[in-house]
mmCIF file of C-alpha atoms in Angstrom:
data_model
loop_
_atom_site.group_PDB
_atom_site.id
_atom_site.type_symbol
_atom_site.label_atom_id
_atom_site.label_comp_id
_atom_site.label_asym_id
_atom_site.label_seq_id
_atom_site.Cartn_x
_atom_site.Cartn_y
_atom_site.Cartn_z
ATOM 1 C CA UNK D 1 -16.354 0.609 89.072
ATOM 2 C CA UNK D 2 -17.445 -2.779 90.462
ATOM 3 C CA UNK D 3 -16.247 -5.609 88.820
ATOM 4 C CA UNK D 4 -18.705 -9.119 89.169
ATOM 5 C CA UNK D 5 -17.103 -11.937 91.277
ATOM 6 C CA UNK D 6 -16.976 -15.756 89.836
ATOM 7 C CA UNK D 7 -20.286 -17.357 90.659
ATOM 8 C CA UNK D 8 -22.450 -14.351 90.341
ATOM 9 C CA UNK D 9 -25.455 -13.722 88.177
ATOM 10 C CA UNK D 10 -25.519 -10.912 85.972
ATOM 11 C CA UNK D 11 -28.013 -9.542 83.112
ATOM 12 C CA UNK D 12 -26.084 -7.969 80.372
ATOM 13 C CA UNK D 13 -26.036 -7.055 77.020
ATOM 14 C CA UNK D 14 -23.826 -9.788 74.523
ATOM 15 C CA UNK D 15 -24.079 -7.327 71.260
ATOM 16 C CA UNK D 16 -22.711 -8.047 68.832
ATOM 17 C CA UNK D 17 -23.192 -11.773 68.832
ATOM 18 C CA UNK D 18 -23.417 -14.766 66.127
ATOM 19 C CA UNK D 19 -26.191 -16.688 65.385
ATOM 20 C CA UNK D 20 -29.830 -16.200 66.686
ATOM 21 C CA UNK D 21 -31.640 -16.324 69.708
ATOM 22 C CA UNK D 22 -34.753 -18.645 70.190
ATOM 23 C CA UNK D 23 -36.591 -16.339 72.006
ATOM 24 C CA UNK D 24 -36.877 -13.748 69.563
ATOM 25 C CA UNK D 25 -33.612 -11.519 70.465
ATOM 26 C CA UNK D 26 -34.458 -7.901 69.170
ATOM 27 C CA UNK D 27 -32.715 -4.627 70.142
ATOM 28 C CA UNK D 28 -36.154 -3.053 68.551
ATOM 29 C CA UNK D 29 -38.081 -4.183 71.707
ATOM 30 C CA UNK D 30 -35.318 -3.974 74.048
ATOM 31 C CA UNK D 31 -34.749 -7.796 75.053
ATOM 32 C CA UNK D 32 -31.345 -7.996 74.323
ATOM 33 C CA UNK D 33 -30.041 -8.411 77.742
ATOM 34 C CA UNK D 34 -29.387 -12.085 79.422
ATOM 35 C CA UNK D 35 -28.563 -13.666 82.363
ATOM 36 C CA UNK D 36 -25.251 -15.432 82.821
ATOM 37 C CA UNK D 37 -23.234 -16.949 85.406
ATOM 38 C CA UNK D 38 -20.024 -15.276 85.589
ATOM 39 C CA UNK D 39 -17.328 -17.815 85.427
ATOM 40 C CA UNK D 40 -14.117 -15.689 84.757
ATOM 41 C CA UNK D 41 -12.045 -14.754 88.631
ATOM 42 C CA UNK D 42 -12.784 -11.365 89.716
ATOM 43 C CA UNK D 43 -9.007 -10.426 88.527
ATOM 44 C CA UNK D 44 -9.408 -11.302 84.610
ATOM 45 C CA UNK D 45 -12.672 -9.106 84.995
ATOM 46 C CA UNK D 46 -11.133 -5.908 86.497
ATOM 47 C CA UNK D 47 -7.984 -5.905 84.349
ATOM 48 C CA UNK D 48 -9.937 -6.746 81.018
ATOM 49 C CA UNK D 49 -13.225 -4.527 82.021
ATOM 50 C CA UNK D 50 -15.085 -8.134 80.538
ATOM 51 C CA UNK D 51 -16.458 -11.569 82.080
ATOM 52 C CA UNK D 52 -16.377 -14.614 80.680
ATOM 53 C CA UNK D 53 -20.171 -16.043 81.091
ATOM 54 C CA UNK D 54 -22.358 -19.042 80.583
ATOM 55 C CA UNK D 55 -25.753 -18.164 79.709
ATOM 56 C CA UNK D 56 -28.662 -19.329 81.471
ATOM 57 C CA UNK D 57 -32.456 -19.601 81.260
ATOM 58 C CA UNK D 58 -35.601 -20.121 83.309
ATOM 59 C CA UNK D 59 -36.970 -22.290 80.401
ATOM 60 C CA UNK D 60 -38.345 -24.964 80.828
ATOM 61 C CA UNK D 61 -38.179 -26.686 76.820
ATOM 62 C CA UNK D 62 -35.015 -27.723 77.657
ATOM 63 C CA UNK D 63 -35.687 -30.561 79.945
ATOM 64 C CA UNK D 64 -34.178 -33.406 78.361
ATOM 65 C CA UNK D 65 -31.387 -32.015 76.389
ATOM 66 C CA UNK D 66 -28.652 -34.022 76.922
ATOM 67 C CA UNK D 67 -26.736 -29.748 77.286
ATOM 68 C CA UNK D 68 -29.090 -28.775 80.028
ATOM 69 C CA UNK D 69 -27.924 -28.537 83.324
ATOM 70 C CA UNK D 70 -30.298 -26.951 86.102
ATOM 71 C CA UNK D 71 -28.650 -24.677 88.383
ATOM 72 C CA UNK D 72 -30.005 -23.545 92.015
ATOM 73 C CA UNK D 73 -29.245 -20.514 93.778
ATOM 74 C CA UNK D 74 -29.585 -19.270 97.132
ATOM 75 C CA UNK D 75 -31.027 -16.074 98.122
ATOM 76 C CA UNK D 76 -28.925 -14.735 101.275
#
């Protein structure tokens, strides 16, 4: 199995979750997957088989928010 490293982006499915998604989350039309930034060490996610995550988005409404934080990444 391979196991994400700290830093890298992953799509995946956070079912069950709390609370509601802003851009119309339904598992009807198949957009529950997301993009996150894994930020758990590549240890904690082979012995738990889980990452811990921070979601991102290419959205731009959140310009402003005092919570936003623009990321970059580098294609290699």
């Amino acid at each position: 199995m391979i196991y994400p490293k700290k830093g890298d982006i992953v799509k995946a499915d956070a079912e069950p979750h709390s609370g509601h998604e802003m851009g119309g989350h339904n598992p009807h039309k198949g957009n529950i997957r997301r993009h996150y930034v894994v930020m758990s060490t590549s240890a904690y996610n082979k012995s738990t088989h889980m990452f811990i995550g921070m979601p991102i988005t290419t959205s731009d409404k959140y310009q402003g928010n005092p919570h936003y934080e623009p990321i970059l990444i580098s294609r290699q």
